[in-house]
Structures are given as C-alpha cells and as structure tokens.
Amino acid sequence: MDKLLSKSEDVLKQYCAVYGQPIKHSASPVMHNSAIAELGLKWQYIALEVAPEKLGEAIEKAKSIGYIGLNLTVPHKILALNMVDILDDSAKKWGAVNTICFEGKNQNNVWTPLGQMTNFHQGELRAKGYNTDADGITLALQTDLGLNLKDLKVLFLGAGGAGRVAALKLAEEKAAELYLVNRTFSKSEELAAEINTRYPSTSVSVGYPQNIPGKIDLVLNSTSLGLNDNDPVPIDETKFKLANARSVFDMVYNPAETKLLAKAKAAGCNTSNGLGMLLWQGVKALEIWSGQTAPVEVMRNALTNYIYGNE
Ligand code: ATR
C-alpha cells in the first residue's frame, strides 16, 4: 500500500533539475528540496550530469516532459544562451543563463511559468533563460557583509566568468572605483574596456590600487585559488596589504575559511565566504519558478548542514 501510495504521488510530482558536469557534489538539490517542502509544493529537484554536447537535447527533453525549471552550472551557462526559446533581460545583460523557467499559456493566452499553473495539461511550451547569479552576488554582499554598494572602492581578484559578472554588476550598482587583477592580464584589460563602455561613470583600472587615500571597501576573490589546501593566496601582499581593506569576500565557500579569509580576519577585515551567492541565486530561481517568496533561512540552513555538516 505504501508503495502504491508513493507511486501515485510520484506521478503527481513535477520536477526541477540542475544540469552540470561534474554535478555529483552539487548542494542545489538539498537547498531547493528544503524550500519545496517548506512551501508545500509537489515538486522534486534533482541533479543530472549533462555533457555540454548534450545540453540542447537535455533542455528540450525537460521541456517536453513538463519540468518546472532548470539550473545550469559549469560548463553550461554561456552555451545555453542559444538553446532557449527566449531570453529574459537578465540573461541578455550578463551574457549567461543559470536558470531556465518552462512556460505554457494560461487561459488568457499569456505565457506563465508551469510552476504557477495548477491545471496545465497540454499546449505549446517555451524555455525562458534567466541569470540570477548577478543578483546572487549583490544580495550576498549586502546581507553577509552589510555593504551598501553605491560608491564602493573594490579590488577584484580574478576576471573569469564569475569575476566578470561581479565587476559589471557592481559597476551597474554605481560602485565608484574598481581595480582589476588577474593572472592573465589581457582578460582584466578586456573587462576594464567592457566596464568603461557599459558603465562610464564607474572608474576602472587594471592592477592593484596605488597610493589611494583611505581604505579599499571590498576585496573580492573570484579566482579558484583557495579550493585546494595547497593553493597560494590569490593576492600579492607586497602590492596590497589586507589591512588596507574594510571587507573581504571570497567566492570560494568550501573550505568555509580559506587562507585569504583567515589572513583578512587577522588583519581586522570583515569577511564572508561565497555561500551566500549560491543561496541567493537559488532563492531568486525558486521565486521565478513558483511566484512565491522563498524561505531563505530554511535554504541557508539546508546548505550549511549539507556543506559543513558538523564541522
Ligand atoms: P568561473 O566561471 O568560476 O569564474 P573561470 O571563468 O574559469 O571560472 O575563471 C577562473 C578564474 O580563476 C580566472 O580569473 C583565472 O585566471 P585566468 O584568467 O588567468 O585563467 C583564475 N585562476 C584559476 N587558476 C588560477 C591560478 N592557479 N592562479 C591564479 N589565478 C587562477
């Protein structure tokens, strides 16, 4: 009987998924399923390993079988720009898709997320691509470090995919001065040129800040240095002393305290790891799919327990 019951419940269930490669250690299912249970939705969120050459097919498949939505992670976010039916302005603006919402037409012929329709049976479907990563960055900085982003002076370490979006988003939020440092110099130059074109009121330069009055408000690490125990710190302390920064944010969240964060703390800075980015991009995705306010603290606790356990 129990089996039968769970079978019939499964038939009623609708699915969301995260696609990536690798995906085994993704914390997204635990985070989203905690919120789904809290909201009383009959959904289940799963993680699926999808190779980049199969991404288009996998998106179409999810659409055809009535998935609510998808999250995309490495290496799919840029590829997916050409694999959805329509792009939200957020995906156009940041040039990457990390969230897909499947939509059908409601009785008034208006495209509506499947997760917000109780009696959608058949009809045309479309995949709409969003970017919630950029909001994830700013919400994490605001909530975890208490920063007001306007007029900030920021030193960016890293100019890869995540670093680019972070720098552009802070420029959009009217940060005052951005300093870009990256192992591959040409990438920071390209990013500086893009910021100059898109957000001319933000002053941007390549390299460590030199002889500026006062402190830098924020040092933000978006390099992958810190993920492994034997990684060096991502900052050259002969060129910039952490004591000259008020706050340090490390996008790495595992380990919970990277060498950079430990040094920053010892130098008297406010510090935060990148868990909040994962949290807030997920919060925003769930709100797009469900149209409901996500239970942020439930999601944060689920993430913390899953990633750090009883550390
Ligand atoms: P993501 O999407 O997570 O940003 P990415 O686009 O591959 O990933 O960017 C990784 C960032 O970490 C880049 O800034 C990269 O520097 P390069 O542009 O020079 O590749 C930086 N990074 C990775 N390994 C590094 C290392 N060993 N030393 C310094 N920087 C490193």
XYZ file of N, CA, C and O in Angstrom, residues 65-252:
752
model
N 8.787 16.971 -21.183
C 8.110 16.150 -20.168
C 7.584 16.979 -18.994
O 7.226 16.447 -17.962
N 7.537 18.291 -19.187
C 6.816 19.129 -18.213
C 7.593 19.521 -16.980
O 7.006 19.754 -15.918
N 8.932 19.618 -17.086
C 9.707 20.122 -15.948
C 9.285 21.554 -15.637
O 8.891 22.315 -16.522
N 9.420 21.913 -14.359
C 9.134 23.282 -13.918
C 10.259 24.218 -14.372
O 10.015 25.322 -14.866
N 11.504 23.764 -14.157
C 12.638 24.629 -14.494
C 13.954 23.916 -14.300
O 14.002 22.782 -13.806
N 15.020 24.600 -14.705
C 16.371 24.056 -14.593
C 17.307 25.119 -14.040
O 17.095 26.315 -14.266
N 18.344 24.650 -13.347
C 19.519 25.489 -13.104
C 20.657 24.915 -13.932
O 20.717 23.712 -14.150
N 21.527 25.795 -14.382
C 22.689 25.355 -15.158
C 23.948 25.805 -14.441
O 24.028 26.933 -13.948
N 24.915 24.892 -14.382
C 26.190 25.273 -13.797
C 27.307 24.901 -14.769
O 27.031 24.586 -15.929
N 28.543 24.976 -14.294
C 29.706 24.741 -15.162
C 29.523 23.439 -15.938
O 29.154 22.431 -15.331
N 29.716 23.365 -17.241
C 30.194 24.405 -18.153
C 29.101 24.943 -19.082
O 29.364 25.258 -20.236
N 27.855 25.084 -18.588
C 26.718 25.279 -19.495
C 26.201 26.712 -19.646
O 25.358 26.977 -20.508
N 26.650 27.632 -18.775
C 25.919 28.903 -18.668
C 25.954 29.766 -19.935
O 24.993 30.460 -20.236
N 27.063 29.728 -20.636
C 27.148 30.560 -21.853
C 26.554 29.818 -23.046
O 25.796 30.382 -23.844
N 26.850 28.508 -23.103
C 26.302 27.668 -24.174
C 24.788 27.800 -24.291
O 24.225 27.821 -25.380
N 24.129 27.874 -23.122
C 22.662 27.831 -23.091
C 22.011 29.077 -23.686
O 20.819 29.064 -24.007
N 22.806 30.140 -23.872
C 22.225 31.372 -24.439
C 21.520 31.088 -25.769
O 20.509 31.711 -26.093
N 22.061 30.138 -26.522
C 21.482 29.812 -27.838
C 20.553 28.607 -27.802
O 20.156 28.106 -28.840
N 20.227 28.123 -26.617
C 19.456 26.876 -26.540
C 18.104 27.048 -25.868
O 17.444 26.056 -25.544
N 17.728 28.278 -25.592
C 16.405 28.509 -25.004
C 15.551 29.235 -26.047
O 16.067 29.741 -27.051
N 14.247 29.281 -25.796
C 13.353 29.893 -26.785
C 13.325 31.404 -26.648
O 13.075 32.119 -27.616
N 13.558 31.887 -25.425
C 13.536 33.340 -25.214
C 14.457 33.661 -24.033
O 14.584 32.857 -23.104
N 15.100 34.840 -24.112
C 15.991 35.247 -23.025
C 15.343 36.384 -22.240
O 14.876 37.365 -22.822
N 15.343 36.265 -20.929
C 14.960 37.370 -20.063
C 16.060 38.446 -20.166
O 17.209 38.140 -20.514
N 15.728 39.685 -19.819
C 16.724 40.767 -19.883
C 17.955 40.459 -19.035
O 19.068 40.849 -19.375
N 17.754 39.756 -17.898
C 18.897 39.447 -17.019
C 19.924 38.587 -17.754
O 21.132 38.796 -17.610
N 19.471 37.634 -18.536
C 20.406 36.755 -19.266
C 21.083 37.533 -20.389
O 22.274 37.355 -20.655
N 20.311 38.428 -21.027
C 20.915 39.262 -22.092
C 21.984 40.159 -21.493
O 23.063 40.333 -22.039
N 21.649 40.767 -20.349
C 22.554 41.755 -19.753
C 23.872 41.138 -19.307
O 24.939 41.686 -19.511
N 23.814 39.933 -18.695
C 25.032 39.344 -18.136
C 25.643 38.289 -19.050
O 26.690 37.736 -18.740
N 24.979 38.011 -20.164
C 25.569 37.119 -21.161
C 25.718 35.686 -20.694
O 26.646 34.987 -21.117
N 24.826 35.218 -19.853
C 24.888 33.834 -19.370
C 23.521 33.441 -18.804
O 22.771 34.297 -18.327
N 23.218 32.150 -18.889
C 21.945 31.623 -18.361
C 22.263 30.632 -17.249
O 22.963 29.648 -17.487
N 21.775 30.907 -16.031
C 21.939 29.900 -14.971
C 20.595 29.337 -14.523
O 20.553 28.410 -13.717
N 19.496 29.898 -15.049
C 18.150 29.452 -14.651
C 17.251 29.418 -15.880
O 17.233 30.384 -16.658
N 16.534 28.316 -16.044
C 15.546 28.227 -17.125
C 14.186 27.996 -16.485
O 14.052 27.182 -15.563
N 13.204 28.738 -16.956
C 11.834 28.564 -16.481
C 10.996 28.082 -17.672
O 10.997 28.721 -18.726
N 10.308 26.959 -17.505
C 9.442 26.469 -18.579
C 8.062 27.093 -18.419
O 7.517 27.144 -17.314
N 7.534 27.568 -19.538
C 6.262 28.291 -19.501
C 5.249 27.700 -20.487
O 5.639 27.189 -21.546
N 3.988 27.796 -20.118
C 2.900 27.450 -21.020
C 1.941 28.637 -21.061
O 2.126 29.604 -20.319
N 0.919 28.552 -21.925
C -0.024 29.681 -21.986
C -1.210 29.417 -21.063
O -1.764 28.321 -21.063
N -1.576 30.431 -20.277
C -2.734 30.270 -19.392
C -4.026 30.516 -20.182
O -3.985 30.729 -21.398
N -5.165 30.504 -19.488
C -6.444 30.605 -20.215
C -6.607 31.934 -20.934
O -7.388 32.051 -21.858
N -5.816 32.950 -20.524
C -5.861 34.247 -21.222
C -4.787 34.349 -22.291
O -4.466 35.436 -22.764
N -4.174 33.204 -22.621
C -3.150 33.170 -23.669
C -1.862 33.903 -23.295
O -1.133 34.386 -24.150
N -1.599 34.018 -21.987
C -0.394 34.708 -21.516
C 0.622 33.654 -21.055
O 0.276 32.727 -20.310
N 1.882 33.813 -21.520
C 2.930 32.872 -21.097
C 3.092 32.930 -19.585
O 3.275 34.012 -19.012
N 3.050 31.779 -18.939
C 3.067 31.703 -17.472
C 3.953 30.529 -17.043
O 3.892 29.463 -17.659
N 4.774 30.696 -15.996
C 5.600 29.575 -15.536
C 4.737 28.346 -15.208
O 3.687 28.481 -14.565
N 5.190 27.173 -15.639
C 4.425 25.948 -15.365
C 4.238 25.747 -13.865
O 3.227 25.210 -13.426
N 5.213 26.197 -13.088
C 5.141 26.041 -11.637
C 4.055 26.888 -11.004
O 3.773 26.759 -9.818
N 3.461 27.796 -11.785
C 2.408 28.657 -11.237
C 1.039 28.336 -11.832
O 0.089 29.090 -11.660
N 0.981 27.211 -12.593
C -0.309 26.838 -13.189
C -0.765 25.522 -12.584
O -0.016 24.544 -12.604
N -1.988 25.503 -12.056
C -2.440 24.276 -11.394
C -2.983 23.273 -12.399
O -2.940 22.080 -12.169
N -3.530 23.750 -13.511
C -4.201 22.787 -14.399
C -3.727 22.875 -15.844
O -4.524 22.883 -16.761
N -2.398 22.937 -16.007
C -1.881 22.950 -17.378
C -1.788 21.513 -17.877
O -1.117 20.687 -17.271
N -2.457 21.195 -18.966
C -2.404 19.811 -19.451
C -1.636 19.693 -20.748
O -0.791 18.843 -20.917
N -1.946 20.531 -21.689
C -1.217 20.446 -22.957
C -1.218 21.795 -23.653
O -1.926 22.709 -23.259
N -0.400 21.893 -24.694
C -0.285 23.152 -25.414
C 1.177 23.466 -25.601
O 2.053 22.737 -25.146
N 1.403 24.595 -26.290
C 2.774 24.990 -26.602
C 3.557 25.303 -25.319
O 3.012 25.865 -24.373
N 4.843 24.958 -25.309
C 5.708 25.255 -24.163
C 6.917 26.035 -24.650
O 7.333 25.889 -25.809
N 7.481 26.853 -23.753
C 8.742 27.503 -24.133
C 9.701 27.528 -22.936
O 9.274 27.487 -21.771
N 10.997 27.608 -23.263
C 12.036 27.682 -22.236
C 12.544 29.114 -22.188
O 13.006 29.648 -23.195
N 12.431 29.752 -21.016
C 12.904 31.132 -20.874
C 14.168 31.150 -20.016
O 14.168 30.621 -18.901
N 15.229 31.762 -20.545
C 16.519 31.777 -19.854
C 16.714 33.034 -19.024
O 16.486 34.155 -19.498
N 17.125 32.851 -17.785
C 17.382 33.959 -16.851
C 18.807 33.883 -16.322
O 19.444 32.836 -16.358
N 19.265 34.991 -15.743
C 20.503 34.966 -14.968
C 20.193 35.474 -13.562
O 19.802 36.634 -13.388
N 20.357 34.599 -12.571
C 20.149 35.046 -11.186
C 21.485 35.141 -10.441
O 21.507 35.463 -9.247
N 22.588 34.841 -11.142
C 23.905 34.890 -10.482
C 24.289 36.319 -10.075
O 24.893 36.527 -9.024
N 23.972 37.277 -10.942
C 24.386 38.654 -10.658
C 23.680 39.166 -9.404
O 24.314 39.758 -8.515
N 22.385 38.898 -9.298
C 21.664 39.277 -8.073
C 22.208 38.507 -6.884
O 22.242 39.025 -5.753
N 22.614 37.260 -7.124
C 23.184 36.443 -6.042
C 24.394 37.115 -5.430
O 24.581 37.116 -4.207
N 25.221 37.714 -6.271
C 26.442 38.373 -5.777
C 26.091 39.586 -4.925
O 26.561 39.737 -3.794
N 25.223 40.436 -5.447
C 24.956 41.678 -4.705
C 24.168 41.400 -3.416
O 24.439 41.999 -2.374
N 23.231 40.449 -3.470
C 22.478 40.132 -2.248
C 23.392 39.525 -1.188
O 23.247 39.805 0.006
N 24.364 38.712 -1.621
C 25.309 38.129 -0.658
C 26.163 39.232 -0.029
O 26.371 39.243 1.189
N 26.630 40.166 -0.840
C 27.461 41.252 -0.293
C 26.657 42.120 0.671
O 27.157 42.553 1.714
N 25.394 42.359 0.315
C 24.558 43.202 1.182
C 24.214 42.496 2.489
O 24.302 43.083 3.569
N 23.821 41.223 2.394
C 23.349 40.549 3.617
C 24.510 40.043 4.472
O 24.457 40.125 5.694
N 25.553 39.506 3.836
C 26.622 38.887 4.643
C 27.674 39.888 5.101
O 28.340 39.666 6.108
N 27.858 40.964 4.351
C 28.855 41.958 4.772
C 28.218 43.305 5.119
O 28.919 44.240 5.503
N 26.915 43.402 4.932
C 26.218 44.650 5.259
C 26.664 45.822 4.389
O 26.626 46.982 4.827
N 27.068 45.535 3.157
C 27.609 46.612 2.312
C 26.514 47.359 1.568
O 25.551 46.758 1.079
N 26.703 48.647 1.465
C 25.905 49.475 0.571
C 26.779 49.645 -0.676
O 27.898 50.137 -0.587
N 26.300 49.191 -1.832
C 27.209 49.020 -2.975
C 27.574 50.326 -3.679
O 28.617 50.421 -4.336
N 26.718 51.320 -3.514
C 26.970 52.592 -4.186
C 28.253 53.224 -3.624
O 28.488 53.175 -2.421
N 29.055 53.761 -4.519
C 30.287 54.486 -4.155
C 31.402 53.607 -3.578
O 32.372 54.128 -3.027
N 31.263 52.291 -3.681
C 32.319 51.416 -3.137
C 33.597 51.500 -3.963
O 33.557 51.700 -5.174
N 34.721 51.266 -3.260
C 36.003 51.052 -3.937
C 36.315 49.568 -3.794
O 36.372 49.060 -2.664
N 36.494 48.892 -4.924
C 36.603 47.432 -4.881
C 37.830 46.935 -5.634
O 38.092 47.361 -6.766
N 38.566 46.015 -5.002
C 39.666 45.318 -5.681
C 39.186 43.920 -6.040
O 38.823 43.137 -5.155
N 39.157 43.625 -7.350
C 38.721 42.309 -7.827
C 39.922 41.430 -8.099
O 40.822 41.823 -8.843
N 39.916 40.234 -7.532
C 40.953 39.247 -7.825
C 40.301 38.194 -8.712
O 39.433 37.452 -8.264
N 40.661 38.180 -10.003
C 40.048 37.236 -10.945
C 39.154 37.955 -11.929
O 38.436 38.898 -11.561
N 39.251 37.525 -13.189
C 38.413 38.129 -14.236
C 37.890 37.037 -15.165
O 37.826 37.201 -16.377
N 37.525 35.878 -14.572
C 36.891 34.806 -15.347
C 35.398 35.067 -15.453
O 34.946 36.210 -15.304
N 34.615 34.007 -15.674
C 33.172 34.171 -15.856
C 32.501 34.837 -14.668
O 31.772 35.838 -14.810
N 32.761 34.322 -13.471
C 32.089 34.850 -12.277
C 32.612 36.244 -11.929
O 31.841 37.126 -11.522
N 33.917 36.450 -12.099
C 34.515 37.749 -11.793
C 33.996 38.830 -12.727
O 33.740 39.970 -12.293
N 33.822 38.468 -13.990
C 33.317 39.444 -14.960
C 31.916 39.915 -14.549
O 31.640 41.124 -14.505
N 31.031 38.970 -14.239
C 29.654 39.344 -13.867
C 29.671 40.181 -12.579
O 28.960 41.183 -12.472
N 30.523 39.789 -11.617
C 30.579 40.539 -10.352
C 31.011 41.983 -10.596
O 30.409 42.933 -10.071
N 32.042 42.174 -11.417
C 32.555 43.529 -11.652
C 31.525 44.371 -12.412
O 31.281 45.539 -12.067
N 30.903 43.771 -13.432
C 29.894 44.524 -14.194
C 28.694 44.869 -13.307
O 28.166 45.981 -13.359
N 28.287 43.921 -12.482
C 27.116 44.156 -11.623
C 27.412 45.257 -10.595
O 26.573 46.120 -10.328
N 28.631 45.265 -10.054
C 28.958 46.319 -9.079
C 29.051 47.668 -9.781
O 28.694 48.706 -9.203
N 29.515 47.664 -11.025
C 29.524 48.928 -11.785
C 28.085 49.393 -12.007
O 27.772 50.581 -11.865
N 27.197 48.454 -12.321
C 25.783 48.816 -12.511
C 25.194 49.399 -11.222
O 24.355 50.301 -11.258
N 25.655 48.875 -10.100
C 25.174 49.365 -8.799
C 25.865 50.666 -8.381
O 25.757 51.098 -7.247
N 26.630 51.239 -9.289
C 27.281 52.539 -9.096
C 28.447 52.519 -8.101
O 28.669 53.488 -7.348
N 29.170 51.389 -8.077
C 30.432 51.382 -7.329
C 31.299 52.491 -7.918
O 31.204 52.806 -9.109
N 32.169 53.091 -7.069
C 32.908 54.272 -7.535
C 34.198 53.909 -8.273
O 34.495 54.444 -9.335
N 34.980 53.005 -7.677
C 36.302 52.692 -8.248
C 36.512 51.193 -8.240
O 36.389 50.557 -7.188
N 36.849 50.636 -9.398
C 37.130 49.208 -9.494
C 38.574 49.007 -9.923
O 39.052 49.675 -10.846
N 39.267 48.100 -9.246
C 40.644 47.724 -9.587
C 40.627 46.247 -9.952
O 40.120 45.425 -9.179
N 41.147 45.913 -11.143
C 41.057 44.538 -11.641
C 42.429 43.885 -11.713
O 43.344 44.409 -12.372
N 42.554 42.753 -11.017
C 43.812 41.995 -11.036
C 43.483 40.577 -11.472
O 42.552 39.971 -10.942
N 44.229 40.073 -12.448
C 44.003 38.705 -12.912
C 45.303 38.119 -13.415
O 46.157 38.843 -13.938
N 45.481 36.780 -13.215
C 46.699 36.116 -13.685
C 46.933 36.431 -15.170
O 48.019 36.811 -15.569
N 45.880 36.281 -15.980
C 46.008 36.609 -17.409
C 45.628 38.083 -17.570
O 44.451 38.447 -17.505
N 46.657 38.893 -17.790
C 46.484 40.348 -17.800
C 45.459 40.794 -18.844
O 44.611 41.666 -18.586
N 45.518 40.156 -20.022
C 44.649 40.610 -21.124
C 43.174 40.508 -20.742
O 42.355 41.322 -21.194
N 42.826 39.533 -19.887
C 41.405 39.394 -19.520
C 40.953 40.562 -18.654
O 39.821 41.034 -18.772
N 41.843 41.057 -17.765
C 41.423 42.223 -16.976
C 41.326 43.458 -17.863
O 40.464 44.307 -17.648
N 42.192 43.525 -18.874
C 42.106 44.678 -19.789
C 40.793 44.654 -20.577
O 40.132 45.688 -20.734
N 40.421 43.450 -21.027
C 39.149 43.336 -21.784
C 37.956 43.694 -20.894
O 37.035 44.388 -21.327
N 38.010 43.225 -19.650
C 36.902 43.517 -18.732
C 36.844 45.014 -18.420
O 35.760 45.613 -18.395
N 38.008 45.618 -18.222
C 38.033 47.066 -17.945
C 37.419 47.829 -19.124
O 36.635 48.778 -18.925
N 37.731 47.395 -20.338
C 37.184 48.077 -21.528
C 35.663 47.914 -21.562
O 34.929 48.866 -21.871
N 35.171 46.717 -21.225
C 33.719 46.496 -21.238
C 33.025 47.366 -20.183
O 31.976 47.967 -20.444
N 33.641 47.458 -19.004
C 33.039 48.293 -17.942
C 33.030 49.764 -18.374
O 32.028 50.472 -18.215
N 34.137 50.211 -18.961
C 34.217 51.604 -19.434
C 33.120 51.926 -20.436
O 32.527 53.004 -20.405
N 32.846 50.959 -21.320
C 31.827 51.196 -22.347
C 30.427 51.169 -21.752
O 29.592 52.035 -22.037
N 30.180 50.178 -20.898
C 28.806 49.990 -20.413
C 28.456 50.873 -19.217
O 27.298 51.247 -19.037
N 29.454 51.146 -18.378
C 29.183 51.921 -17.153
C 30.232 53.018 -17.003
O 31.079 52.974 -16.092
N 30.200 54.019 -17.881
C 31.272 55.018 -17.903
C 31.398 55.826 -16.618
O 32.460 56.408 -16.374
N 30.378 55.838 -15.765
C 30.525 56.667 -14.561
C 31.346 55.955 -13.474
O 31.722 56.568 -12.473
N 31.619 54.654 -13.658
C 32.476 53.946 -12.697
C 33.914 54.022 -13.190
O 34.191 53.731 -14.352
N 34.813 54.405 -12.286
C 36.225 54.480 -12.683
C 36.845 53.087 -12.545
O 36.698 52.434 -11.510
N 37.517 52.617 -13.591
C 38.077 51.271 -13.550
C 39.534 51.301 -13.988
O 39.885 52.028 -14.916
N 40.385 50.551 -13.267
C 41.770 50.449 -13.725
C 42.288 49.034 -13.502
O 41.750 48.276 -12.686
N 43.311 48.695 -14.255
C 43.889 47.360 -14.192
C 45.101 47.405 -13.271
O 45.935 48.296 -13.385
N 45.158 46.459 -12.317
C 46.276 46.414 -11.375
C 45.831 46.789 -9.968
O 44.690 47.232 -9.761
N 46.756 46.629 -9.002
C 46.442 46.939 -7.598
C 46.319 48.456 -7.411
O 46.982 49.229 -8.124
N 45.472 48.885 -6.463
C 45.371 50.329 -6.212
C 46.708 50.881 -5.707
O 47.375 50.234 -4.898
N 47.086 52.029 -6.207
C 48.372 52.639 -5.823
C 48.111 53.968 -5.137
O 47.421 54.810 -5.706
N 48.690 54.121 -3.970
C 48.654 55.417 -3.263
C 47.280 56.065 -3.225
O 47.156 57.265 -3.469
N 46.240 55.289 -2.985
C 44.934 55.960 -2.907
C 44.687 56.365 -1.453
O 45.136 55.703 -0.530
N 43.939 57.448 -1.267
C 43.670 57.877 0.107
C 42.660 56.932 0.762
O 41.731 56.474 0.112
N 42.841 56.623 2.019
C 41.873 55.788 2.747
C 41.941 54.321 2.341
O 42.843 53.901 1.621
N 40.944 53.586 2.838
C 40.948 52.143 2.608
C 40.117 51.767 1.384
O 39.225 52.515 0.974
N 40.385 50.554 0.871
C 39.504 49.930 -0.131
C 38.328 49.330 0.648
O 38.508 48.766 1.721
N 37.120 49.485 0.119
C 35.956 48.973 0.859
C 35.865 47.457 0.812
O 35.421 46.823 1.768
N 36.245 46.897 -0.346
C 35.999 45.466 -0.533
C 37.073 44.854 -1.419
O 37.428 45.413 -2.460
N 37.589 43.699 -0.990
C 38.410 42.851 -1.868
C 37.556 41.630 -2.179
O 37.011 41.001 -1.259
N 37.399 41.317 -3.464
C 36.511 40.219 -3.846
C 37.288 39.189 -4.659
O 37.788 39.511 -5.743
N 37.421 37.979 -4.112
C 38.136 36.933 -4.849
C 37.168 36.086 -5.658
O 36.255 35.460 -5.116
N 37.386 36.071 -6.984
C 36.591 35.178 -7.841
C 37.480 34.150 -8.521
O 37.025 33.431 -9.396
N 38.780 34.099 -8.144
C 39.624 33.044 -8.717
C 39.287 31.742 -7.999
O 38.654 31.742 -6.946
N 39.775 30.649 -8.573
C 39.521 29.352 -7.939
C 40.561 29.047 -6.856
O 40.482 28.005 -6.209
N 41.514 29.953 -6.633
C 42.543 29.717 -5.614
C 41.904 29.736 -4.231
O 41.211 30.692 -3.879
N 42.151 28.653 -3.468
C 41.521 28.534 -2.152
C 40.708 27.256 -2.069
O 40.417 26.753 -0.983
N 40.333 26.723 -3.247
C 39.565 25.472 -3.263
C 40.401 24.311 -2.733
O 39.891 23.402 -2.090
N 41.716 24.358 -3.024
C 42.610 23.282 -2.575
C 43.520 23.785 -1.461
O 43.962 24.937 -1.483
N 43.813 22.854 -0.525
C 44.617 23.195 0.656
C 45.954 23.841 0.312
O 46.412 24.742 1.016
N 46.584 23.346 -0.763
C 47.931 23.846 -1.070
C 47.939 25.047 -2.021
O 49.005 25.469 -2.481
N 46.764 25.611 -2.316
C 46.727 26.815 -3.171
C 47.378 27.997 -2.466
O 47.194 28.168 -1.253
N 48.100 28.841 -3.206
C 48.573 30.089 -2.605
C 47.398 31.057 -2.427
O 46.339 30.856 -3.024
N 47.590 32.106 -1.623
C 46.517 33.112 -1.530
C 46.446 33.861 -2.868
O 47.472 34.048 -3.532
N 45.259 34.302 -3.261
C 45.116 34.918 -4.585
C 45.571 36.381 -4.641
O 45.383 37.032 -5.667
N 46.146 36.886 -3.541
C 46.517 38.312 -3.531
C 48.030 38.438 -3.340
O 48.629 37.638 -2.620
N 48.631 39.433 -3.982
C 50.060 39.694 -3.799
C 50.186 40.756 -2.699
O 49.939 41.947 -2.938
N 50.556 40.282 -1.508
C 50.558 41.210 -0.366
C 51.733 42.176 -0.374
O 51.785 43.083 0.455
N 52.650 41.995 -1.319
C 53.694 43.019 -1.442
C 53.113 44.225 -2.198
O 53.631 45.330 -2.124
N 52.012 43.991 -2.919
C 51.393 45.092 -3.682
C 50.165 45.680 -2.994
O 49.765 46.807 -3.263
N 49.512 44.859 -2.159
C 48.341 45.369 -1.445
C 48.231 44.652 -0.102
O 48.185 43.423 -0.038
N 48.154 45.436 0.976
C 48.053 44.859 2.330
C 46.583 44.737 2.721
O 45.813 45.698 2.597
N 46.217 43.535 3.206
C 44.808 43.309 3.565
C 44.328 44.275 4.649
O 43.141 44.580 4.741
N 45.256 44.776 5.468
C 44.866 45.745 6.499
C 44.315 47.025 5.867
O 43.639 47.815 6.543
N 44.567 47.216 4.558
C 44.029 48.397 3.864
C 42.657 48.142 3.235
O 42.200 48.919 2.400
N 42.036 47.011 3.611
C 40.677 46.720 3.114
C 39.718 46.649 4.296
O 40.080 46.171 5.371
N 38.501 47.120 4.095
C 37.497 47.015 5.168
C 36.878 45.622 5.193
O 36.667 45.057 6.237
N 36.541 45.085 3.973
C 35.857 43.794 3.886
C 36.518 42.924 2.834
O 37.050 43.446 1.837
N 36.456 41.632 3.040
C 36.959 40.675 2.036
C 35.897 39.599 1.822
O 35.411 38.990 2.785
N 35.551 39.402 0.556
C 34.568 38.374 0.192
C 35.271 37.363 -0.697
O 35.886 37.727 -1.697
N 35.185 36.089 -0.328
C 35.797 35.034 -1.140
C 34.682 34.191 -1.739
O 33.877 33.607 -1.006
N 34.607 34.114 -3.074
C 33.548 33.307 -3.701
C 33.685 31.825 -3.356
O 32.716 31.085 -3.422
N 34.898 31.397 -2.991
C 35.068 30.006 -2.544
C 34.319 29.847 -1.218
O 34.412 30.713 -0.349
